[in-house]
CSV table of C-alpha atoms in Angstrom, one decimal:
chain,number,residue,atom,x,y,z
A,12,UNK,CA,-2.8,8.9,-0.5
A,13,UNK,CA,-5.2,6.9,-2.7
A,14,UNK,CA,-6.8,3.5,-2.6
A,15,UNK,CA,-8.5,1.4,-5.3
A,16,UNK,CA,-11.4,-1.1,-5.0
A,17,UNK,CA,-10.3,-4.4,-6.6
A,18,UNK,CA,-13.1,-6.8,-7.6
A,19,UNK,CA,-12.5,-10.4,-8.6
A,20,UNK,CA,-16.2,-11.4,-8.6
A,21,UNK,CA,-19.4,-9.5,-7.7
A,22,UNK,CA,-19.1,-10.9,-4.1
A,23,UNK,CA,-15.3,-10.6,-3.7
A,24,UNK,CA,-13.9,-7.0,-3.5
A,25,UNK,CA,-11.3,-5.4,-1.4
A,26,UNK,CA,-9.7,-2.0,-1.1
A,27,UNK,CA,-6.0,-1.8,-1.8
A,28,UNK,CA,-3.5,1.1,-1.5
A,29,UNK,CA,-1.3,0.9,-4.6
A,30,UNK,CA,2.5,1.3,-4.2
A,31,UNK,CA,2.4,3.7,-7.1
A,32,UNK,CA,0.1,5.1,-9.8
A,33,UNK,CA,0.9,7.0,-13.0
A,34,UNK,CA,-1.0,9.4,-15.3
A,35,UNK,CA,-1.5,6.5,-17.9
A,36,UNK,CA,-3.7,4.6,-15.4
A,37,UNK,CA,-1.0,2.0,-14.5
A,38,UNK,CA,-0.6,1.0,-10.9
A,39,UNK,CA,1.4,-1.4,-8.8
A,40,UNK,CA,-0.1,-3.4,-5.9
A,41,UNK,CA,1.7,-5.1,-3.1
A,42,UNK,CA,-0.3,-8.2,-2.1
A,43,UNK,CA,1.2,-10.5,0.5
A,44,UNK,CA,0.5,-14.2,0.1
A,45,UNK,CA,-1.5,-15.6,2.9
A,46,UNK,CA,-2.7,-19.2,3.1
A,47,UNK,CA,-6.5,-19.4,2.5
A,48,UNK,CA,-6.8,-15.7,1.6
A,49,UNK,CA,-9.7,-15.2,-0.8
A,50,UNK,CA,-8.6,-12.1,-2.8
A,51,UNK,CA,-4.9,-12.7,-2.4
A,52,UNK,CA,-5.2,-16.2,-3.8
A,53,UNK,CA,-7.2,-14.8,-6.8
A,54,UNK,CA,-4.6,-12.1,-7.5
A,55,UNK,CA,-1.6,-14.4,-7.1
A,56,UNK,CA,-3.1,-17.0,-9.4
A,57,UNK,CA,-4.1,-14.4,-12.0
A,58,UNK,CA,-2.5,-15.5,-15.3
A,59,UNK,CA,-0.5,-13.2,-17.5
A,60,UNK,CA,-3.1,-11.3,-19.5
A,61,UNK,CA,-5.8,-12.0,-17.0
A,62,UNK,CA,-8.1,-9.2,-15.9
A,63,UNK,CA,-9.8,-7.9,-12.8
A,64,UNK,CA,-12.1,-5.0,-12.3
A,65,UNK,CA,-10.6,-1.9,-10.5
A,66,UNK,CA,-12.4,1.2,-9.4
A,67,UNK,CA,-10.6,4.3,-8.3
A,68,UNK,CA,-8.3,5.9,-7.4
A,69,UNK,CA,-10.1,7.3,-4.4
A,70,UNK,CA,-8.5,10.1,-2.4
A,71,UNK,CA,-8.0,9.0,1.2
A,72,UNK,CA,-6.1,12.1,2.5
A,73,UNK,CA,-3.7,14.7,1.4
A,74,UNK,CA,-1.2,17.1,2.9
A,75,UNK,CA,-0.2,20.6,1.9
A,76,UNK,CA,3.3,20.6,0.5
A,77,UNK,CA,5.9,22.5,2.5
A,78,UNK,CA,3.9,22.2,5.8
A,79,UNK,CA,5.9,19.2,7.0
A,80,UNK,CA,9.7,19.2,7.3
A,81,UNK,CA,10.2,15.6,8.4
A,82,UNK,CA,7.8,12.7,8.1
A,83,UNK,CA,8.3,9.9,10.7
A,84,UNK,CA,6.3,6.9,9.4
A,85,UNK,CA,5.8,3.6,11.2
A,86,UNK,CA,4.1,0.7,9.4
A,87,UNK,CA,3.3,-3.0,10.1
A,88,UNK,CA,2.9,-5.6,7.5
A,89,UNK,CA,1.0,-4.6,4.4
A,90,UNK,CA,0.2,-1.3,6.1
A,91,UNK,CA,3.4,0.0,4.5
A,92,UNK,CA,1.7,0.7,1.2
A,93,UNK,CA,-0.1,4.0,2.0
A,94,UNK,CA,3.1,5.2,3.8
A,95,UNK,CA,5.2,4.1,0.8
A,96,UNK,CA,2.9,6.3,-1.4
A,97,UNK,CA,3.5,9.3,0.9
A,98,UNK,CA,7.2,8.7,1.1
A,99,UNK,CA,7.6,8.5,-2.7
A,100,UNK,CA,5.5,11.7,-3.2
A,101,UNK,CA,7.3,13.7,-0.4
A,102,UNK,CA,10.8,12.7,-1.6
A,103,UNK,CA,10.0,13.5,-5.3
A,104,UNK,CA,8.0,16.7,-4.8
A,105,UNK,CA,8.7,18.2,-1.5
A,106,UNK,CA,11.8,19.2,0.6
A,107,UNK,CA,10.7,17.1,3.5
A,108,UNK,CA,12.8,14.3,5.0
A,109,UNK,CA,11.3,10.9,5.5
A,110,UNK,CA,12.1,8.2,8.1
A,111,UNK,CA,10.2,4.9,7.5
A,112,UNK,CA,10.2,2.1,10.1
A,113,UNK,CA,8.4,-1.1,9.1
A,114,UNK,CA,7.7,-4.4,10.8
A,115,UNK,CA,6.7,-7.7,9.3
A,116,UNK,CA,6.6,-11.4,10.2
């Protein structure tokens, strides 16, 4: 599981867990829109072709393939993103089963 530090200004930076990354450096973020959210507002208003600074990815944790036969994952809100990373990886590269339960407003 990896995260990235997204920086809109020198004072405004937040860590995000991308939904996915690839070997070319592309990544997909899930950013929920909240009223009065500083970073979320910047990202949602970013024009096509606009840029932000991103540092990472940073390894948060890992597991040894084959050690787990069934992942039972429970997430709330935007907390789904690191679990989505794990589920994608496990389903694509491991024989483990995945059960994902999520809650959101």
